[in-house]
Tab-separated table of N, CA and C in Angstrom:
chain	number	residue	atom	x	y	z
A	5	MET	N	0.869	-1.215	0.132
A	5	MET	CA	0.029	-0.018	-0.072
A	5	MET	C	0.837	1.193	-0.030
A	6	GLU	N	2.152	1.056	0.590
A	6	GLU	CA	2.845	2.101	0.581
A	6	GLU	C	3.342	2.942	-0.697
A	7	LYS	N	3.104	2.183	-2.022
A	7	LYS	CA	3.392	2.539	-3.172
A	7	LYS	C	2.268	3.523	-3.584
A	8	TYR	N	1.296	3.451	-3.169
A	8	TYR	CA	0.087	4.103	-3.498
A	8	TYR	C	-0.192	5.605	-2.482
A	9	ASN	N	0.681	5.660	-1.753
A	9	ASN	CA	0.925	6.866	-0.690
A	9	ASN	C	0.549	7.911	-1.255
A	10	GLU	N	1.128	8.611	-2.662
A	10	GLU	CA	1.509	9.598	-3.163
A	10	GLU	C	-0.076	9.791	-3.908
A	11	LEU	N	-0.548	8.635	-4.258
A	11	LEU	CA	-1.905	8.564	-4.906
A	11	LEU	C	-3.024	8.918	-4.050
A	12	LEU	N	-2.865	8.236	-2.937
A	12	LEU	CA	-3.969	8.497	-1.768
A	12	LEU	C	-3.705	9.980	-1.628
A	13	ASN	N	-2.751	10.708	-1.374
A	13	ASN	CA	-2.792	12.078	-1.040
A	13	ASN	C	-3.345	13.092	-2.163
A	14	LEU	N	-2.847	12.527	-3.349
A	14	LEU	CA	-3.641	13.386	-4.597
A	14	LEU	C	-5.119	13.122	-4.624
A	15	LEU	N	-5.624	12.172	-4.385
A	15	LEU	CA	-6.902	11.835	-4.294
A	15	LEU	C	-7.819	12.478	-3.360
A	16	GLU	N	-7.134	12.525	-2.348
A	16	GLU	CA	-7.741	13.416	-0.995
A	16	GLU	C	-7.734	14.710	-1.266
A	17	LYS	N	-6.675	15.437	-1.717
A	17	LYS	CA	-6.616	16.804	-2.281
A	17	LYS	C	-7.717	17.190	-3.255
A	18	ARG	N	-7.770	16.296	-4.198
A	18	ARG	CA	-8.824	16.618	-5.109
A	18	ARG	C	-10.123	16.454	-4.488
A	19	PHE	N	-10.309	15.341	-3.819
A	19	PHE	CA	-11.674	15.265	-3.077
A	19	PHE	C	-11.965	16.526	-2.232
A	20	LYS	N	-11.068	17.047	-1.910
A	20	LYS	CA	-11.453	18.086	-0.672
A	20	LYS	C	-11.421	19.550	-1.691
A	21	GLU	N	-10.875	19.619	-2.647
A	21	GLU	CA	-10.754	20.684	-3.627
A	21	GLU	C	-12.168	20.600	-4.402
A	22	ASN	N	-12.736	19.545	-4.759
A	22	ASN	CA	-13.972	19.666	-5.506
A	22	ASN	C	-15.043	18.880	-4.815
A	23	ALA	N	-15.277	19.628	-3.541
A	23	ALA	CA	-16.298	18.900	-2.605
A	23	ALA	C	-17.845	19.041	-3.302
A	24	ASN	N	-18.002	19.994	-4.272
A	24	ASN	CA	-19.333	20.186	-5.018
A	24	ASN	C	-19.605	18.893	-5.826
A	25	ARG	N	-18.670	18.204	-6.307
A	25	ARG	CA	-18.810	16.979	-6.894
A	25	ARG	C	-19.599	15.709	-6.038
A	26	HIS	N	-19.410	15.953	-4.804
A	26	HIS	CA	-19.697	14.715	-3.905
A	26	HIS	C	-20.135	15.305	-2.634
A	27	LYS	N	-21.070	16.184	-2.696
A	27	LYS	CA	-21.725	16.839	-1.412
A	27	LYS	C	-22.060	15.730	-0.400
A	28	ASN	N	-21.577	16.282	0.904
A	28	ASN	CA	-22.134	15.358	2.297
A	28	ASN	C	-21.518	13.942	2.115
A	29	VAL	N	-20.155	14.028	1.455
A	29	VAL	CA	-19.452	12.414	1.559
A	29	VAL	C	-18.206	13.052	2.303
A	30	LYS	N	-17.843	12.123	3.050
A	30	LYS	CA	-16.338	12.486	4.126
A	30	LYS	C	-15.489	11.508	3.455
A	31	TRP	N	-14.203	12.155	3.408
A	31	TRP	CA	-12.918	11.632	2.660
A	31	TRP	C	-12.833	10.142	3.542
A	32	GLU	N	-13.058	10.137	4.957
A	32	GLU	CA	-12.790	8.755	5.579
A	32	GLU	C	-13.462	7.730	5.017
A	33	THR	N	-14.738	7.869	4.633
A	33	THR	CA	-15.848	6.989	3.995
A	33	THR	C	-15.385	6.560	2.756
A	34	ILE	N	-14.718	7.409	1.867
A	34	ILE	CA	-13.931	6.934	0.619
A	34	ILE	C	-12.804	6.350	0.758
A	35	TYR	N	-11.802	6.871	1.521
A	35	TYR	CA	-10.785	6.306	2.059
A	35	TYR	C	-10.996	4.777	2.335
A	36	ASN	N	-11.940	4.579	3.169
A	36	ASN	CA	-11.964	3.135	3.478
A	36	ASN	C	-12.283	2.192	2.444
A	37	LYS	N	-12.913	2.789	1.382
A	37	LYS	CA	-13.519	2.037	0.142
A	37	LYS	C	-12.506	1.632	-0.832
A	38	ILE	N	-11.489	2.532	-0.757
A	38	ILE	CA	-10.335	2.537	-1.867
A	38	ILE	C	-9.313	2.144	-1.409
A	39	ASN	N	-9.067	1.908	-0.266
A	39	ASN	CA	-7.727	1.603	0.468
A	39	ASN	C	-7.342	0.129	0.112
A	40	ASN	N	-7.349	-0.284	-1.100
A	40	ASN	CA	-7.033	-1.789	-1.274
A	40	ASN	C	-5.981	-1.861	-2.673
A	41	ASP	N	-5.440	-2.762	-2.639
A	41	ASP	CA	-4.492	-3.017	-3.995
A	41	ASP	C	-5.008	-3.138	-5.080
A	42	ASN	N	-6.335	-3.544	-5.402
A	42	ASN	CA	-6.911	-3.659	-6.693
A	42	ASN	C	-7.692	-2.237	-6.834
A	43	THR	N	-8.350	-1.666	-6.172
A	43	THR	CA	-8.757	-0.432	-6.538
A	43	THR	C	-7.784	0.690	-6.731
A	44	LEU	N	-6.670	0.718	-5.894
A	44	LEU	CA	-6.012	1.642	-6.051
A	44	LEU	C	-5.114	1.410	-7.332
A	45	LYS	N	-4.731	0.351	-7.733
A	45	LYS	CA	-4.250	-0.126	-9.168
A	45	LYS	C	-5.026	0.467	-10.118
A	46	ILE	N	-6.355	0.463	-10.068
A	46	ILE	CA	-7.318	0.975	-11.130
A	46	ILE	C	-7.198	2.481	-11.130
A	47	LEU	N	-7.252	2.996	-9.971
A	47	LEU	CA	-7.281	4.467	-9.673
A	47	LEU	C	-5.956	4.979	-10.406
A	48	ASP	N	-4.872	4.308	-10.198
A	48	ASP	CA	-3.612	4.751	-10.657
A	48	ASP	C	-3.575	4.594	-11.970
A	49	ASN	N	-4.292	3.775	-12.762
A	49	ASN	CA	-4.066	3.617	-14.258
A	49	ASN	C	-4.905	4.905	-14.577
A	50	MET	N	-6.113	5.020	-13.845
A	50	MET	CA	-6.934	6.329	-14.548
A	50	MET	C	-5.977	7.575	-14.436
A	51	GLU	N	-5.118	7.853	-13.406
A	51	GLU	CA	-4.336	8.826	-13.010
A	51	GLU	C	-3.189	8.954	-14.257
A	52	LYS	N	-2.400	7.742	-14.095
A	52	LYS	CA	-1.067	7.877	-14.969
A	52	LYS	C	-1.375	7.973	-16.529
A	53	THR	N	-2.940	7.747	-16.849
A	53	THR	CA	-3.088	7.959	-18.483
A	53	THR	C	-3.843	9.529	-18.515
A	54	GLY	N	-3.734	10.118	-17.696
A	54	GLY	CA	-4.330	11.591	-17.657
A	54	GLY	C	-5.539	11.761	-17.228
A	55	GLY	N	-6.312	10.792	-16.476
A	55	GLY	CA	-7.694	10.991	-16.087
A	55	GLY	C	-8.009	12.116	-15.148
A	56	GLU	N	-7.123	12.278	-14.242
A	56	GLU	CA	-7.477	13.088	-13.214
A	56	GLU	C	-8.762	12.728	-12.508
A	57	PRO	N	-8.908	11.393	-11.920
A	57	PRO	CA	-10.140	10.711	-11.281
A	57	PRO	C	-10.399	11.399	-10.176
A	58	ASP	N	-12.093	11.505	-10.131
A	58	ASP	CA	-12.514	12.182	-8.943
A	58	ASP	C	-13.593	11.344	-8.401
A	59	LEU	N	-14.026	11.577	-7.203
A	59	LEU	CA	-15.447	10.899	-6.827
A	59	LEU	C	-16.573	11.561	-7.484
A	60	VAL	N	-17.489	11.040	-7.942
A	60	VAL	CA	-19.177	11.541	-8.162
A	60	VAL	C	-19.678	10.454	-7.461
A	61	ILE	N	-21.178	10.860	-7.639
A	61	ILE	CA	-22.309	9.913	-7.218
A	61	ILE	C	-22.962	9.808	-8.690
A	62	ILE	N	-23.086	8.810	-8.866
A	62	ILE	CA	-24.160	8.239	-9.979
A	62	ILE	C	-25.053	7.518	-9.512
A	63	ASN	N	-26.545	7.669	-9.809
A	63	ASN	CA	-27.142	6.818	-9.481
A	63	ASN	C	-27.397	6.355	-8.106
A	64	GLU	N	-26.901	7.144	-7.361
A	64	GLU	CA	-26.549	7.062	-5.909
A	64	GLU	C	-25.564	5.967	-5.299
A	65	LYS	N	-24.556	5.642	-6.341
A	65	LYS	CA	-23.393	5.027	-6.071
A	65	LYS	C	-22.186	5.772	-6.431
A	66	PHE	N	-21.229	5.432	-5.421
A	66	PHE	CA	-20.082	6.326	-5.360
A	66	PHE	C	-19.267	5.467	-6.776
A	67	ALA	N	-18.558	6.499	-7.728
A	67	ALA	CA	-17.900	6.157	-8.699
A	67	ALA	C	-16.842	7.291	-8.941
A	68	TYR	N	-15.663	6.902	-9.356
A	68	TYR	CA	-14.603	7.526	-9.648
A	68	TYR	C	-14.541	7.487	-11.192
A	69	VAL	N	-14.510	8.819	-11.836
A	69	VAL	CA	-14.702	9.261	-13.143
A	69	VAL	C	-13.575	10.250	-13.591
A	70	ASP	N	-12.933	9.950	-14.711
A	70	ASP	CA	-11.925	10.648	-15.408
A	70	ASP	C	-12.643	12.179	-15.478
A	71	LEU	N	-12.300	13.186	-14.693
A	71	LEU	CA	-12.626	14.440	-14.732
A	71	LEU	C	-11.752	15.583	-14.982
A	72	VAL	N	-10.605	15.064	-15.764
A	72	VAL	CA	-9.839	15.975	-16.501
A	72	VAL	C	-10.635	16.885	-17.521
A	73	LYS	N	-10.172	18.215	-17.691
A	73	LYS	CA	-11.350	18.890	-18.432
A	73	LYS	C	-11.259	18.581	-19.979
A	74	GLU	N	-10.444	18.042	-20.508
A	74	GLU	CA	-10.608	17.573	-21.995
A	74	GLU	C	-10.147	16.170	-21.915
A	75	SER	N	-10.684	15.476	-22.875
A	75	SER	CA	-10.668	14.021	-22.874
A	75	SER	C	-8.960	13.660	-22.753
A	76	PRO	N	-8.444	12.687	-21.680
A	76	PRO	CA	-7.346	12.304	-21.655
A	76	PRO	C	-6.141	12.214	-22.620
A	77	SER	N	-5.276	13.148	-22.492
A	77	SER	CA	-4.328	13.308	-23.787
A	77	SER	C	-3.437	11.905	-23.851
A	78	HIS	N	-3.453	11.088	-23.159
A	78	HIS	CA	-2.588	9.778	-23.426
A	78	HIS	C	-3.383	8.873	-23.871
A	79	ARG	N	-4.862	9.043	-23.932
A	79	ARG	CA	-5.814	8.119	-24.521
A	79	ARG	C	-6.620	8.599	-25.697
A	80	ARG	N	-5.748	9.159	-26.463
A	80	ARG	CA	-6.314	9.917	-27.841
A	80	ARG	C	-5.636	9.008	-28.988
A	81	SER	N	-6.589	9.688	-30.218
A	81	SER	CA	-6.064	8.972	-31.491
A	81	SER	C	-6.083	7.418	-31.359
A	82	LEU	N	-7.187	7.148	-31.128
A	82	LEU	CA	-7.646	5.654	-31.078
A	82	LEU	C	-9.039	5.307	-31.919
A	83	CYS	N	-9.316	4.263	-32.399
A	83	CYS	CA	-10.484	3.976	-33.011
A	83	CYS	C	-11.220	3.310	-31.845
A	84	TYR	N	-12.518	2.959	-32.118
A	84	TYR	CA	-13.408	2.573	-31.053
A	84	TYR	C	-12.900	1.117	-30.434
A	85	ASP	N	-12.828	0.120	-31.212
A	85	ASP	CA	-12.388	-1.149	-30.605
A	85	ASP	C	-11.607	-2.045	-31.632
A	86	ASP	N	-11.062	-3.249	-31.370
A	86	ASP	CA	-9.886	-3.836	-32.060
A	86	ASP	C	-10.829	-4.463	-33.337
A	87	LEU	N	-12.036	-4.747	-33.366
A	87	LEU	CA	-12.509	-5.060	-34.754
A	87	LEU	C	-12.536	-3.924	-35.574
A	88	ALA	N	-12.673	-2.520	-35.034
A	88	ALA	CA	-12.422	-1.455	-36.114
A	88	ALA	C	-11.231	-1.308	-36.404
A	89	LEU	N	-10.192	-1.930	-35.782
A	89	LEU	CA	-8.717	-1.414	-35.981
A	89	LEU	C	-8.306	-2.839	-36.832
A	90	GLU	N	-8.930	-3.558	-36.965
A	90	GLU	CA	-8.780	-4.520	-37.672
A	90	GLU	C	-9.124	-4.168	-39.312
A	91	LYS	N	-10.338	-3.777	-39.532
A	91	LYS	CA	-10.856	-3.327	-40.567
A	91	LYS	C	-10.414	-2.201	-41.430
A	92	ARG	N	-9.640	-1.395	-40.308
A	92	ARG	CA	-8.868	-0.245	-40.869
A	92	ARG	C	-7.759	-0.666	-41.829
A	93	LYS	N	-7.810	-0.280	-43.161
A	93	LYS	CA	-6.848	-0.855	-44.018
A	93	LYS	C	-5.440	0.334	-43.903
A	94	LEU	N	-5.688	1.595	-44.238
A	94	LEU	CA	-4.925	2.414	-44.124
A	94	LEU	C	-4.723	3.373	-42.905
A	95	ASN	N	-3.718	3.897	-42.681
A	95	ASN	CA	-3.451	4.808	-41.619
A	95	ASN	C	-3.835	4.441	-40.390
A	96	LYS	N	-3.644	3.155	-39.968
A	96	LYS	CA	-4.218	2.571	-38.713
A	96	LYS	C	-3.780	3.281	-37.342
A	97	PRO	N	-4.591	3.630	-36.437
A	97	PRO	CA	-3.962	4.203	-35.060
A	97	PRO	C	-3.367	3.249	-34.350
A	98	ASN	N	-2.774	3.655	-33.252
A	98	ASN	CA	-1.994	2.729	-32.496
A	98	ASN	C	-2.654	1.686	-31.776
A	99	GLY	N	-4.076	1.750	-31.644
A	99	GLY	CA	-4.669	0.908	-30.854
A	99	GLY	C	-6.149	1.175	-30.718
A	100	SER	N	-7.153	0.738	-29.708
A	100	SER	CA	-8.528	1.007	-29.698
A	100	SER	C	-8.697	1.402	-28.373
A	101	ALA	N	-9.840	2.248	-28.185
A	101	ALA	CA	-10.204	2.902	-26.943
A	101	ALA	C	-10.665	1.565	-25.808
A	102	LEU	N	-11.659	0.665	-26.546
A	102	LEU	CA	-11.795	-0.650	-25.641
A	102	LEU	C	-10.951	-1.297	-25.301
A	103	ALA	N	-9.862	-1.721	-26.157
A	103	ALA	CA	-9.050	-2.471	-25.604
A	103	ALA	C	-7.904	-1.905	-24.490
A	104	LEU	N	-7.523	-0.656	-24.588
A	104	LEU	CA	-6.815	-0.086	-23.849
A	104	LEU	C	-7.691	0.146	-22.319
A	105	SER	N	-9.011	0.403	-22.404
A	105	SER	CA	-9.676	0.513	-21.330
A	105	SER	C	-9.595	-0.653	-20.410
A	106	LEU	N	-9.842	-1.576	-21.331
A	106	LEU	CA	-9.818	-3.241	-20.808
A	106	LEU	C	-8.449	-3.625	-20.056
A	107	LYS	N	-7.347	-3.327	-20.808
A	107	LYS	CA	-6.058	-3.494	-20.054
A	107	LYS	C	-5.804	-2.839	-19.112
A	108	LEU	N	-6.303	-1.544	-19.052
A	108	LEU	CA	-6.036	-0.757	-17.640
A	108	LEU	C	-7.273	-1.368	-16.607
A	109	GLY	N	-8.141	-2.143	-16.668
A	109	GLY	CA	-8.932	-2.571	-15.903
A	109	GLY	C	-10.288	-1.525	-15.823
A	110	LEU	N	-10.516	-0.783	-16.674
A	110	LEU	CA	-11.294	0.311	-16.671
A	110	LEU	C	-12.585	0.038	-17.590
A	111	THR	N	-13.610	0.730	-17.490
A	111	THR	CA	-14.899	0.770	-18.147
A	111	THR	C	-15.315	2.224	-18.829
A	112	LEU	N	-15.700	2.302	-20.255
A	112	LEU	CA	-15.885	3.183	-20.682
A	112	LEU	C	-17.211	3.886	-20.171
A	113	LEU	N	-17.412	5.217	-20.019
A	113	LEU	CA	-18.529	5.755	-19.783
A	113	LEU	C	-19.455	5.335	-20.849
A	114	ASN	N	-20.950	5.311	-20.278
A	114	ASN	CA	-22.180	4.979	-21.306
A	114	ASN	C	-22.756	6.605	-21.591
A	115	GLU	N	-23.450	6.480	-22.415
A	115	GLU	CA	-24.185	7.664	-22.833
A	115	GLU	C	-24.958	8.188	-21.459
A	116	GLU	N	-25.720	7.484	-20.739
A	116	GLU	CA	-26.318	8.052	-19.567
A	116	GLU	C	-25.434	8.669	-18.434
A	117	GLU	N	-24.137	7.735	-18.305
A	117	GLU	CA	-23.089	8.292	-17.339
A	117	GLU	C	-22.599	9.669	-17.813
A	118	TYR	N	-22.084	9.644	-19.389
A	118	TYR	CA	-21.523	10.666	-19.514
A	118	TYR	C	-22.459	11.979	-19.209
A	119	LYS	N	-23.761	12.083	-19.732
A	119	LYS	CA	-24.710	13.099	-19.618
A	119	LYS	C	-24.692	13.523	-18.041
A	120	LEU	N	-24.415	12.470	-17.032
A	120	LEU	CA	-24.745	12.892	-15.600
A	120	LEU	C	-23.469	13.568	-15.063
A	121	VAL	N	-22.233	12.991	-15.512
A	121	VAL	CA	-21.061	13.530	-15.415
A	121	VAL	C	-20.952	15.105	-15.949
A	122	GLN	N	-21.486	15.262	-17.085
A	122	GLN	CA	-21.534	16.666	-17.823
A	122	GLN	C	-22.384	17.576	-16.897
A	123	ASN	N	-23.349	17.039	-16.043
A	123	ASN	CA	-24.070	17.942	-15.148
A	123	ASN	C	-23.565	18.238	-13.845
A	124	ILE	N	-22.284	17.521	-13.616
A	124	ILE	CA	-21.451	17.659	-12.338
A	124	ILE	C	-20.284	18.653	-12.825
A	125	GLU	N	-19.840	18.636	-13.991
A	125	GLU	CA	-18.666	19.240	-14.489
A	125	GLU	C	-18.597	19.406	-15.867
A	126	LYS	N	-18.504	20.571	-16.494
A	126	LYS	CA	-18.125	20.798	-17.885
A	126	LYS	C	-16.887	20.283	-18.346
A	127	ILE	N	-17.180	19.355	-19.291
A	127	ILE	CA	-15.827	18.469	-19.870
A	127	ILE	C	-15.998	18.648	-21.310
A	128	ASP	N	-14.605	18.169	-22.104
A	128	ASP	CA	-14.764	17.964	-23.458
A	128	ASP	C	-15.534	19.126	-24.216
A	129	GLU	N	-15.206	20.251	-23.979
A	129	GLU	CA	-15.544	21.614	-24.503
A	129	GLU	C	-14.575	21.745	-25.835
A	130	LYS	N	-13.351	21.160	-25.794
A	130	LYS	CA	-12.481	20.942	-27.149
A	130	LYS	C	-12.076	19.665	-27.732
A	131	THR	N	-12.339	18.964	-27.031
A	131	THR	CA	-12.430	17.418	-27.434
A	131	THR	C	-13.608	16.567	-27.511
A	132	SER	N	-13.390	15.476	-27.774
A	132	SER	CA	-14.827	14.448	-27.590
A	132	SER	C	-14.150	13.147	-26.819
A	133	SER	N	-15.206	12.074	-26.312
A	133	SER	CA	-14.818	11.192	-25.906
A	133	SER	C	-15.472	9.857	-26.197
A	134	TRP	N	-15.009	8.916	-26.671
A	134	TRP	CA	-15.627	7.670	-27.261
A	134	TRP	C	-16.450	7.131	-25.948
A	135	LEU	N	-17.735	6.676	-26.033
A	135	LEU	CA	-18.377	5.990	-25.021
A	135	LEU	C	-18.781	4.670	-25.451
A	136	ASN	N	-19.177	3.738	-24.257
A	136	ASN	CA	-19.492	2.252	-24.378
A	136	ASN	C	-20.693	2.404	-25.200
A	137	THR	N	-20.654	1.882	-26.512
A	137	THR	CA	-21.743	1.839	-27.582
A	137	THR	C	-22.513	0.617	-27.325
A	138	PRO	N	-23.836	1.013	-27.703
A	138	PRO	CA	-25.044	-0.218	-27.653
A	138	PRO	C	-24.532	-1.126	-28.757
A	139	LYS	N	-24.873	-2.331	-28.524
A	139	LYS	CA	-24.508	-3.498	-29.571
A	139	LYS	C	-25.219	-3.101	-30.739
A	140	ASP	N	-26.524	-2.441	-30.595
A	140	ASP	CA	-27.168	-2.327	-32.135
A	140	ASP	C	-26.513	-1.394	-32.814
A	141	ILE	N	-26.028	-0.529	-32.257
A	141	ILE	CA	-25.321	0.609	-33.064
A	141	ILE	C	-23.711	-0.001	-33.509
A	142	ARG	N	-23.045	-0.702	-32.632
A	142	ARG	CA	-21.911	-1.385	-33.037
A	142	ARG	C	-21.981	-2.365	-34.009
A	143	THR	N	-22.989	-3.038	-34.015
A	143	THR	CA	-23.463	-4.069	-35.048
A	143	THR	C	-23.461	-3.522	-36.529
A	144	LEU	N	-23.876	-2.369	-36.631
A	144	LEU	CA	-23.990	-1.512	-37.749
A	144	LEU	C	-22.591	-0.816	-37.993
A	145	ASN	N	-21.547	-1.454	-37.529
A	145	ASN	CA	-20.157	-0.506	-37.534
A	145	ASN	C	-20.214	0.772	-37.083
A	146	GLY	N	-20.912	1.329	-36.308
A	146	GLY	CA	-20.858	2.517	-35.763
A	146	GLY	C	-20.377	2.648	-34.268
A	147	ALA	N	-20.108	3.841	-33.542
A	147	ALA	CA	-19.777	3.850	-32.300
A	147	ALA	C	-20.282	5.166	-31.865
A	148	ILE	N	-20.366	5.395	-30.648
A	148	ILE	CA	-21.116	6.627	-30.026
A	148	ILE	C	-19.927	7.475	-29.315
A	149	PHE	N	-20.069	8.763	-29.222
A	149	PHE	CA	-19.031	9.808	-28.495
A	149	PHE	C	-19.771	10.913	-27.975
A	150	GLY	N	-19.191	11.521	-27.248
A	150	GLY	CA	-19.836	12.793	-26.423
A	150	GLY	C	-19.136	13.795	-26.593
A	151	GLU	N	-19.469	14.949	-26.405
A	151	GLU	CA	-18.765	16.372	-26.269
A	151	GLU	C	-19.498	17.282	-25.853
A	152	ARG	N	-19.096	18.202	-25.474
A	152	ARG	CA	-19.846	19.686	-25.108
A	152	ARG	C	-19.476	20.899	-26.012
A	153	ARG	N	-20.417	21.242	-26.519
A	153	ARG	CA	-20.188	22.620	-27.601
A	153	ARG	C	-21.415	23.342	-27.295
A	154	PHE	N	-21.318	24.849	-27.585
A	154	PHE	CA	-22.101	25.837	-27.278
A	154	PHE	C	-23.056	25.506	-26.225
A	155	ASN	N	-22.463	25.098	-24.997
A	155	ASN	CA	-22.852	25.019	-23.511
A	155	ASN	C	-24.143	23.803	-23.805
A	156	HIS	N	-23.885	22.874	-24.714
A	156	HIS	CA	-24.843	21.755	-24.635
A	156	HIS	C	-24.017	20.661	-24.847
A	157	VAL	N	-24.602	19.313	-24.513
A	157	VAL	CA	-24.082	17.904	-24.320
A	157	VAL	C	-24.315	17.546	-25.704
A	158	PHE	N	-23.674	16.953	-26.557
A	158	PHE	CA	-23.943	16.157	-27.714
A	158	PHE	C	-23.554	14.803	-27.753
A	159	ILE	N	-24.298	13.774	-28.309
A	159	ILE	CA	-23.849	12.408	-28.131
A	159	ILE	C	-23.987	12.222	-29.897
A	160	SER	N	-23.075	11.675	-30.333
A	160	SER	CA	-22.990	11.606	-31.742
A	160	SER	C	-22.593	10.200	-32.388
A	161	ALA	N	-22.253	9.890	-33.375
A	161	ALA	CA	-21.627	8.672	-33.894
A	161	ALA	C	-20.654	8.723	-35.020
A	162	ASN	N	-19.950	7.995	-35.027
A	162	ASN	CA	-18.813	7.804	-36.439
A	162	ASN	C	-18.887	6.361	-36.434
A	163	GLY	N	-18.392	6.067	-37.537
A	163	GLY	CA	-17.778	4.671	-37.909
A	163	GLY	C	-16.903	4.322	-36.779
A	164	ALA	N	-16.783	3.210	-36.264
A	164	ALA	CA	-16.041	2.813	-35.237
A	164	ALA	C	-14.569	2.647	-35.588
A	165	GLU	N	-14.380	2.635	-36.749
A	165	GLU	CA	-12.857	2.587	-37.238
A	165	GLU	C	-12.330	4.102	-37.312
A	166	SER	N	-12.974	5.067	-37.313
A	166	SER	CA	-12.561	6.576	-37.154
A	166	SER	C	-11.778	6.832	-36.125
A	167	TYR	N	-10.724	7.624	-35.879
A	167	TYR	CA	-10.159	8.267	-35.035
A	167	TYR	C	-9.562	9.790	-35.135
A	168	TYR	N	-9.500	10.373	-34.089
A	168	TYR	CA	-8.991	11.805	-34.349
A	168	TYR	C	-8.033	12.199	-33.239
A	169	ALA	N	-6.993	13.129	-33.364
A	169	ALA	CA	-6.275	13.659	-32.396
A	169	ALA	C	-7.146	14.192	-31.294
A	170	SER	N	-8.162	14.463	-31.468
A	170	SER	CA	-9.184	15.372	-30.170
A	170	SER	C	-10.263	14.448	-29.720
A	171	ARG	N	-9.922	13.013	-30.058
A	171	ARG	CA	-10.702	12.153	-29.429
A	171	ARG	C	-10.120	10.912	-28.733
A	172	GLY	N	-10.703	11.075	-27.326
A	172	GLY	CA	-10.314	10.052	-26.444
A	172	GLY	C	-11.418	9.173	-25.979
A	173	PHE	N	-10.989	8.759	-24.584
A	173	PHE	CA	-12.132	8.159	-23.806
A	173	PHE	C	-12.046	8.429	-22.454
A	174	ARG	N	-13.096	8.179	-21.773
A	174	ARG	CA	-13.314	8.538	-20.404
A	174	ARG	C	-13.686	7.288	-19.873
A	175	THR	N	-13.372	7.077	-18.305
A	175	THR	CA	-13.662	5.954	-17.880
A	175	THR	C	-14.492	6.178	-16.469
A	176	ILE	N	-14.795	4.823	-16.030
A	176	ILE	CA	-15.689	5.129	-14.765
A	176	ILE	C	-15.419	3.986	-13.679
A	177	TYR	N	-15.208	3.975	-12.734
A	177	TYR	CA	-15.171	2.779	-11.562
A	177	TYR	C	-15.857	2.956	-10.452
A	178	TYR	N	-16.814	2.058	-10.399
A	178	TYR	CA	-17.968	1.991	-9.146
A	178	TYR	C	-17.297	1.183	-8.238
A	179	LEU	N	-17.427	2.130	-7.017
A	179	LEU	CA	-16.937	1.482	-5.636
A	179	LEU	C	-17.660	0.436	-4.869
């Protein structure tokens, strides 16, 4: 656990500085829930890839979410999943959002979660983030993403094989 002391200090600082994201929750409550190797490893992965995770309450559950202002820089220029990566013949990206999230032990935000997070904190005003895509859309070779433009949250779609320097992905981890 000692290897995570710096992370725990950072999470506590972020927790206290952003109390509006988790009103009426005490740090001690959260500390007791996250102070284990498995959870700290996952939160460390979120942090190391630029997510700036912080606690939010989603549907009455505690969750850590990537709350960096713009889509995490270490998770951009990726197509949606490995199937899309295989289909792309030219100018392949270095990987896929879904595969990298799974490798890190993380889960992409879904559309509902993304909209709820946008009500807590304005994010993705210059970037966009791949979202966990429903099977009926993915079956048709599409994938969804979210962004905030003109003070409004948009959910849109692209071909899953597309990728952009300004599109990454955000994750969520329920406690």
